[in-house]
Amino acid sequence: MLQVNIQKKLGDFRLDVHFETGGGVLALLGASGCGKSVTLKCIAGLEKPDKGRIVLNDRVLFDSERRVDLPPQRRRVGYLFQNYALFPHMTAAENIAAGAPHLPPKERQAAVAEQIRAFHLEGLEKHRPHQLSGGQQQRLALARIMAGDPEVLLLDEPFSALDSYLKWQLELELMDTLKSFGGDVVFVSHDRDEVCRLCQSVCVLTDGTSEPQETVRRLMEAPGTVSAALLSGCKNYSRAERLDDHTVRCGDWGVTLRTAAEVPANVTAVGVRAHHIVPIAAGENDIPCTVVRVIEDAFSTVVMLATPGGNTGKSLLRLELDRGRWAALGGPDRLTVHIAPEQVMALTGGGV
């Protein structure tokens, strides 16, 4: 188990993060610049927090009060950088050997051979990084990490520089690697689809501050804050005012909506996913709209709708339908849509 509770100031930016792993893959999810990579560097010992504590499997890696700060080579933390950080002047075999400097020569050689087999790098032992494909480079970087027998893996947006096809292939390979790895994994991303496929739990970072951990399923089904909803892919938002336990006034849309879940006293916004808006009047939670724009996406139709609140910015609703379903509606200029109470997400926090 990895337990992290740290604070650090970098100029005007303040990092205040606390989370713990509990088996499986934990995602640190957040927008660029929110502190995800800095958090990983603090865990790996490449950055020093100003205050706090980091514990890995009951070993204290950092404790500001006790003045404990283990060097990176003693932490047994495997860190996969965005650019893989392979040594360009070394062969593949030498790169892997560099990941296990603590082993005697014969054991190190055996570890290299084992990782070459495990990551399907046979025949590439004497190649240098520039002679390898992107996928081979990532496998080599992981092989180097695993040669060091880490207790936790830190993966810093490992697919950020890859095209979509190669990304998918490597993601499948990484899934297999993570399944065979016995320790915990912290996976940094700003891509909610990656998080859904690879992770079991998630900690959202907003401007350097961590939100309470939750399961990935919970984040997708019922995010509690505006930040979490944004990162989960929700595209429709309105400022909101609580009227009673299950009713909110949506200022930007100019309507009142009922909710299935109880509205928190400090609600600031409501969110509705585009595919949860239904183009059929049903009575409660109906919104009369005007069609502003129709956009043909790769496999769906996106319809931008003006609400009673207006026809610009957050006053618009985004509706996403299967192409055939939109065609069956006949391309109307006006459309009344329905949002079921269980699909209205009452949110707290800023950002809308």
Short mmCIF file of C-alpha atoms in Angstrom, two decimals:
data_model
loop_
_atom_site.label_atom_id
_atom_site.label_comp_id
_atom_site.label_asym_id
_atom_site.label_seq_id
_atom_site.Cartn_x
_atom_site.Cartn_y
_atom_site.Cartn_z
CA MET A 1 0.00 0.00 0.00
CA LEU A 2 1.20 3.50 -0.87
CA GLN A 3 0.07 6.32 1.43
CA VAL A 4 0.66 9.91 0.33
CA ASN A 5 -0.09 13.05 2.32
CA ILE A 6 2.10 15.93 1.14
CA GLN A 7 2.20 19.68 0.59
CA LYS A 8 4.58 21.66 -1.57
CA LYS A 9 4.78 25.25 -2.78
CA LEU A 10 6.17 26.06 -6.23
CA GLY A 11 6.00 29.81 -6.73
CA ASP A 12 2.32 30.72 -6.65
CA PHE A 13 1.30 27.08 -7.07
CA ARG A 14 0.44 25.03 -4.00
CA LEU A 15 0.26 21.26 -3.98
CA ASP A 16 -1.87 19.63 -1.28
CA VAL A 17 -2.42 15.96 -2.07
CA HIS A 18 -3.50 12.99 0.00
CA PHE A 19 -4.49 9.52 -1.20
CA GLU A 20 -3.66 5.86 -0.70
CA THR A 21 -3.63 2.82 -2.93
CA GLY A 22 -5.46 -0.34 -1.98
CA GLY A 23 -4.62 -2.83 -4.69
CA GLY A 24 -5.14 -2.39 -8.41
CA VAL A 25 -4.54 0.79 -10.33
CA LEU A 26 -5.24 4.25 -8.88
CA ALA A 27 -5.65 7.11 -11.34
CA LEU A 28 -4.55 10.66 -10.64
CA LEU A 29 -6.88 12.50 -12.98
CA GLY A 30 -6.68 16.19 -13.69
CA ALA A 31 -6.14 18.92 -16.25
CA SER A 32 -2.65 19.93 -17.39
CA GLY A 33 -0.79 21.85 -14.69
CA CYS A 34 -2.83 20.53 -11.76
CA GLY A 35 0.14 18.87 -10.05
CA LYS A 36 -0.05 15.24 -11.21
CA SER A 37 3.55 14.91 -12.39
CA VAL A 38 4.92 16.84 -9.40
CA THR A 39 3.13 14.37 -7.13
CA LEU A 40 4.79 11.43 -8.87
CA LYS A 41 8.21 13.08 -8.61
CA CYS A 42 7.68 13.57 -4.87
CA ILE A 43 6.83 9.87 -4.47
CA ALA A 44 9.88 8.83 -6.51
CA GLY A 45 12.19 11.13 -4.55
CA LEU A 46 12.95 13.45 -7.47
CA GLU A 47 11.19 16.36 -5.74
CA LYS A 48 11.06 17.04 -2.02
CA PRO A 49 7.75 18.04 -0.44
CA ASP A 50 7.75 20.91 2.02
CA LYS A 51 5.65 18.96 4.46
CA GLY A 52 3.96 15.62 4.89
CA ARG A 53 4.54 11.90 4.76
CA ILE A 54 4.92 9.15 2.13
CA VAL A 55 4.76 5.49 3.21
CA LEU A 56 5.13 2.42 0.96
CA ASN A 57 4.25 -0.97 2.43
CA ASP A 58 5.03 0.27 5.95
CA ARG A 59 8.38 1.73 4.83
CA VAL A 60 8.62 5.47 5.40
CA LEU A 61 9.97 7.09 2.24
CA PHE A 62 9.46 10.66 3.40
CA ASP A 63 8.47 12.24 6.70
CA SER A 64 9.04 15.96 7.20
CA GLU A 65 8.61 15.80 10.97
CA ARG A 66 11.02 12.88 11.43
CA ARG A 67 13.37 14.25 8.74
CA VAL A 68 13.22 11.07 6.70
CA ASP A 69 13.89 11.45 2.97
CA LEU A 70 15.10 8.25 1.28
CA PRO A 71 17.05 8.72 -1.96
CA PRO A 72 15.36 7.48 -5.16
CA GLN A 73 17.53 4.35 -5.43
CA ARG A 74 16.34 3.13 -2.01
CA ARG A 75 12.63 3.69 -2.54
CA ARG A 76 11.89 0.74 -4.88
CA VAL A 77 9.61 2.95 -6.93
CA GLY A 78 9.35 2.33 -10.67
CA TYR A 79 8.74 5.55 -12.59
CA LEU A 80 7.75 5.50 -16.28
CA PHE A 81 8.30 9.00 -17.63
CA GLN A 82 6.25 10.49 -20.47
CA ASN A 83 9.26 10.36 -22.82
CA TYR A 84 10.51 7.04 -21.32
CA ALA A 85 13.93 8.64 -20.42
CA LEU A 86 15.94 5.85 -22.04
CA PHE A 87 19.71 6.29 -22.22
CA PRO A 88 20.37 7.05 -25.91
CA HIS A 89 24.01 5.87 -25.89
CA MET A 90 23.15 2.47 -24.36
CA THR A 91 21.81 -0.65 -26.04
CA ALA A 92 18.48 -2.13 -25.03
CA ALA A 93 20.22 -4.70 -22.84
CA GLU A 94 22.38 -2.03 -21.21
CA ASN A 95 19.31 0.13 -20.53
CA ILE A 96 17.64 -2.77 -18.74
CA ALA A 97 20.80 -3.53 -16.76
CA ALA A 98 20.88 0.12 -15.63
CA GLY A 99 17.58 -0.50 -13.86
CA ALA A 100 19.16 -3.08 -11.53
CA PRO A 101 22.48 -1.57 -10.35
CA HIS A 102 22.06 -3.19 -6.93
CA LEU A 103 22.39 -6.74 -8.29
CA PRO A 104 25.69 -8.63 -8.64
CA PRO A 105 26.81 -8.95 -12.29
CA LYS A 106 25.56 -12.52 -12.85
CA GLU A 107 22.16 -11.83 -11.27
CA ARG A 108 21.89 -8.59 -13.25
CA GLN A 109 22.57 -10.47 -16.46
CA ALA A 110 19.88 -13.00 -15.57
CA ALA A 111 17.44 -10.18 -14.80
CA VAL A 112 18.11 -8.59 -18.19
CA ALA A 113 17.46 -11.89 -19.98
CA GLU A 114 14.24 -12.38 -18.01
CA GLN A 115 12.90 -8.93 -18.91
CA ILE A 116 13.91 -9.31 -22.56
CA ARG A 117 11.69 -12.40 -22.69
CA ALA A 118 8.89 -10.89 -20.62
CA PHE A 119 8.58 -7.82 -22.85
CA HIS A 120 9.18 -9.60 -26.17
CA LEU A 121 12.39 -7.75 -26.99
CA GLU A 122 14.30 -10.77 -28.31
CA GLY A 123 16.64 -9.81 -31.13
CA LEU A 124 16.73 -6.16 -30.08
CA GLU A 125 19.26 -6.48 -27.28
CA LYS A 126 21.96 -4.58 -29.17
CA HIS A 127 19.67 -1.90 -30.61
CA ARG A 128 19.82 1.64 -29.27
CA PRO A 129 16.62 3.55 -28.45
CA HIS A 130 16.58 5.54 -31.71
CA GLN A 131 16.49 2.23 -33.61
CA LEU A 132 13.31 1.11 -31.85
CA SER A 133 9.69 1.90 -32.57
CA GLY A 134 7.56 3.81 -30.08
CA GLY A 135 6.02 0.60 -28.82
CA GLN A 136 9.41 -1.08 -28.42
CA GLN A 137 10.73 1.96 -26.54
CA GLN A 138 7.86 1.79 -24.08
CA ARG A 139 8.36 -1.93 -23.54
CA LEU A 140 12.07 -1.32 -23.01
CA ALA A 141 11.36 1.42 -20.45
CA LEU A 142 9.01 -0.92 -18.58
CA ALA A 143 11.55 -3.75 -18.75
CA ARG A 144 14.18 -1.46 -17.18
CA ILE A 145 11.77 -0.56 -14.40
CA MET A 146 10.79 -4.17 -13.70
CA ALA A 147 14.43 -5.27 -13.54
CA GLY A 148 14.71 -3.17 -10.39
CA ASP A 149 11.91 -5.18 -8.69
CA PRO A 150 9.78 -2.16 -7.73
CA GLU A 151 7.05 -2.26 -5.09
CA VAL A 152 4.95 0.39 -6.85
CA LEU A 153 4.72 1.63 -10.43
CA LEU A 154 4.23 5.30 -11.32
CA LEU A 155 3.01 5.80 -14.90
CA ASP A 156 3.09 9.41 -16.11
CA GLU A 157 0.73 9.69 -19.11
CA PRO A 158 2.47 6.83 -20.96
CA PHE A 159 0.38 7.23 -24.13
CA SER A 160 0.43 11.02 -24.50
CA ALA A 161 2.84 11.11 -27.46
CA LEU A 162 1.39 8.19 -29.45
CA ASP A 163 -1.04 8.06 -32.36
CA SER A 164 -4.42 6.44 -31.72
CA TYR A 165 -3.67 3.05 -33.32
CA LEU A 166 -0.30 2.55 -31.60
CA LYS A 167 -1.80 3.84 -28.36
CA TRP A 168 -4.47 1.15 -28.44
CA GLN A 169 -1.94 -1.61 -29.12
CA LEU A 170 0.31 -0.49 -26.28
CA GLU A 171 -2.60 -0.08 -23.93
CA LEU A 172 -3.50 -3.74 -24.42
CA GLU A 173 0.11 -4.72 -23.69
CA LEU A 174 0.21 -2.50 -20.62
CA MET A 175 -2.98 -4.12 -19.31
CA ASP A 176 -1.18 -7.48 -19.38
CA THR A 177 1.86 -6.01 -17.61
CA LEU A 178 -0.25 -4.49 -14.86
CA LYS A 179 -2.16 -7.74 -14.34
CA SER A 180 1.09 -9.64 -13.77
CA PHE A 181 2.58 -6.96 -11.50
CA GLY A 182 2.05 -7.76 -7.84
CA GLY A 183 2.36 -4.23 -6.46
CA ASP A 184 0.27 -1.08 -6.59
CA VAL A 185 0.12 1.28 -9.56
CA VAL A 186 -0.46 5.05 -9.77
CA PHE A 187 -1.51 6.09 -13.26
CA VAL A 188 -1.44 9.77 -14.20
CA SER A 189 -3.80 10.88 -16.98
CA HIS A 190 -6.12 13.61 -18.19
CA ASP A 191 -7.96 11.10 -20.42
CA ARG A 192 -11.09 9.71 -18.79
CA ASP A 193 -11.35 6.85 -21.34
CA GLU A 194 -7.87 5.61 -20.39
CA VAL A 195 -8.84 5.79 -16.75
CA CYS A 196 -12.03 3.80 -17.36
CA ARG A 197 -10.19 1.03 -19.15
CA LEU A 198 -7.10 0.74 -16.96
CA CYS A 199 -7.97 1.90 -13.43
CA GLN A 200 -10.17 0.79 -10.55
CA SER A 201 -10.08 3.91 -8.35
CA VAL A 202 -9.45 7.58 -8.99
CA CYS A 203 -8.30 10.71 -7.20
CA VAL A 204 -9.14 13.97 -8.97
CA LEU A 205 -6.65 16.84 -8.68
CA THR A 206 -7.92 20.39 -9.11
CA ASP A 207 -5.39 23.24 -9.09
CA GLY A 208 -3.02 21.24 -6.93
CA THR A 209 -5.59 19.98 -4.42
CA SER A 210 -6.84 16.41 -4.29
CA GLU A 211 -10.51 15.55 -3.99
CA PRO A 212 -11.72 12.48 -2.04
CA GLN A 213 -10.89 9.17 -3.68
CA GLU A 214 -13.67 7.19 -5.31
CA THR A 215 -14.16 4.28 -7.64
CA VAL A 216 -13.93 4.95 -11.36
CA ARG A 217 -17.52 3.77 -11.72
CA ARG A 218 -18.69 6.27 -9.11
CA LEU A 219 -16.84 9.10 -10.88
CA MET A 220 -18.59 8.31 -14.15
CA GLU A 221 -22.03 7.75 -12.70
CA ALA A 222 -22.23 10.40 -10.00
CA PRO A 223 -19.34 12.90 -9.79
CA GLY A 224 -19.86 15.21 -6.85
CA THR A 225 -17.94 18.28 -7.96
CA VAL A 226 -17.76 20.43 -11.08
CA SER A 227 -14.10 19.47 -11.57
CA ALA A 228 -14.82 15.75 -11.36
CA ALA A 229 -17.76 16.06 -13.75
CA LEU A 230 -15.66 17.98 -16.28
CA LEU A 231 -12.93 15.37 -16.17
CA SER A 232 -15.47 12.56 -16.48
CA GLY A 233 -16.55 13.99 -19.85
CA CYS A 234 -19.76 15.81 -18.98
CA LYS A 235 -20.40 18.62 -21.51
CA ASN A 236 -23.61 20.34 -20.31
CA TYR A 237 -23.50 22.65 -17.29
CA SER A 238 -25.58 25.37 -15.73
CA ARG A 239 -25.24 27.45 -12.60
CA ALA A 240 -27.73 26.14 -10.07
CA GLU A 241 -29.71 27.24 -7.04
CA ARG A 242 -31.25 24.79 -4.59
CA LEU A 243 -35.02 25.19 -4.23
CA ASP A 244 -35.69 22.11 -2.10
CA ASP A 245 -34.29 18.61 -1.48
CA HIS A 246 -34.94 17.49 -5.05
CA THR A 247 -35.38 20.68 -7.08
CA VAL A 248 -32.84 23.05 -8.62
CA ARG A 249 -33.17 26.24 -10.59
CA CYS A 250 -30.79 26.13 -13.57
CA GLY A 251 -29.92 29.77 -14.20
CA ASP A 252 -28.10 29.35 -17.51
CA TRP A 253 -30.82 27.16 -19.05
CA GLY A 254 -33.73 29.14 -17.62
CA VAL A 255 -35.54 26.06 -16.26
CA THR A 256 -36.27 24.23 -13.03
CA LEU A 257 -35.35 20.54 -12.84
CA ARG A 258 -36.16 17.73 -10.47
CA THR A 259 -33.37 15.45 -9.26
CA ALA A 260 -33.47 11.86 -8.03
CA ALA A 261 -30.58 12.36 -5.62
CA GLU A 262 -30.84 14.90 -2.81
CA VAL A 263 -29.52 18.33 -3.75
CA PRO A 264 -26.62 19.38 -1.46
CA ALA A 265 -27.04 22.63 0.43
CA ASN A 266 -23.89 24.04 -1.20
CA VAL A 267 -24.82 23.14 -4.77
CA THR A 268 -23.27 25.46 -7.35
CA ALA A 269 -24.11 23.78 -10.65
CA VAL A 270 -25.91 20.98 -12.42
CA GLY A 271 -24.45 18.76 -15.10
CA VAL A 272 -26.14 16.55 -17.67
CA ARG A 273 -24.37 14.18 -20.05
CA ALA A 274 -25.12 14.74 -23.73
CA HIS A 275 -26.28 11.15 -24.29
CA HIS A 276 -28.71 11.37 -21.35
CA ILE A 277 -30.80 14.05 -23.05
CA VAL A 278 -33.79 12.44 -24.77
CA PRO A 279 -35.53 14.13 -27.76
CA ILE A 280 -39.01 13.13 -26.56
CA ALA A 281 -41.37 15.16 -24.39
CA ALA A 282 -42.29 13.31 -21.20
CA GLY A 283 -43.77 16.01 -18.93
CA GLU A 284 -41.51 16.58 -15.92
CA ASN A 285 -38.05 17.96 -16.72
CA ASP A 286 -38.94 18.83 -20.32
CA ILE A 287 -37.04 21.71 -21.92
CA PRO A 288 -38.37 23.45 -25.06
CA CYS A 289 -35.42 24.19 -27.34
CA THR A 290 -34.50 25.64 -30.71
CA VAL A 291 -32.00 23.86 -32.91
CA VAL A 292 -28.99 26.14 -33.39
CA ARG A 293 -26.51 23.87 -35.11
CA VAL A 294 -26.19 20.27 -36.30
CA ILE A 295 -22.73 18.69 -36.48
CA GLU A 296 -22.04 15.29 -38.06
CA ASP A 297 -19.48 13.47 -35.95
CA ALA A 298 -17.71 10.26 -37.01
CA PHE A 299 -20.50 7.95 -35.82
CA SER A 300 -23.10 10.25 -34.29
CA THR A 301 -24.92 13.55 -34.72
CA VAL A 302 -24.27 16.42 -32.32
CA VAL A 303 -27.14 18.90 -32.00
CA MET A 304 -26.64 22.25 -30.26
CA LEU A 305 -29.86 23.48 -28.69
CA ALA A 306 -30.84 26.95 -27.48
CA THR A 307 -32.70 26.77 -24.17
CA PRO A 308 -35.14 29.23 -22.54
CA GLY A 309 -32.01 30.73 -20.95
CA GLY A 310 -30.50 31.80 -24.27
CA ASN A 311 -28.61 30.65 -27.35
CA THR A 312 -24.95 31.21 -26.46
CA GLY A 313 -22.32 29.75 -24.14
CA LYS A 314 -23.56 27.70 -21.21
CA SER A 315 -27.17 28.42 -22.16
CA LEU A 316 -26.81 25.87 -24.96
CA LEU A 317 -27.44 22.16 -24.54
CA ARG A 318 -25.40 19.57 -26.42
CA LEU A 319 -27.45 16.56 -27.57
CA GLU A 320 -25.72 13.49 -29.03
CA LEU A 321 -27.68 10.91 -31.00
CA ASP A 322 -27.07 8.01 -33.30
CA ARG A 323 -27.16 9.33 -36.88
CA GLY A 324 -30.16 7.21 -37.78
CA ARG A 325 -32.15 8.42 -34.80
CA TRP A 326 -31.56 12.07 -35.68
CA ALA A 327 -32.51 11.42 -39.31
CA ALA A 328 -35.74 9.80 -38.14
CA LEU A 329 -36.68 13.05 -36.37
CA GLY A 330 -36.70 14.82 -39.76
CA GLY A 331 -34.29 17.66 -38.93
CA PRO A 332 -36.66 19.84 -36.87
CA ASP A 333 -36.04 23.52 -36.11
CA ARG A 334 -37.60 23.17 -32.66
CA LEU A 335 -37.28 20.26 -30.27
CA THR A 336 -38.51 19.55 -26.75
CA VAL A 337 -36.07 17.37 -24.87
CA HIS A 338 -36.40 15.43 -21.63
CA ILE A 339 -33.88 14.87 -18.85
CA ALA A 340 -34.78 12.13 -16.37
CA PRO A 341 -34.35 13.19 -12.71
CA GLU A 342 -31.75 10.45 -12.12
CA GLN A 343 -29.61 11.97 -14.89
CA VAL A 344 -29.44 15.44 -13.33
CA MET A 345 -26.15 15.74 -11.44
CA ALA A 346 -26.14 18.31 -8.65
CA LEU A 347 -22.54 19.52 -8.24
CA THR A 348 -20.50 21.55 -5.78
CA GLY A 349 -17.34 23.62 -6.21
CA GLY A 350 -16.29 26.26 -8.71
CA GLY A 351 -15.63 26.14 -12.42
CA VAL A 352 -18.98 27.06 -13.99
#
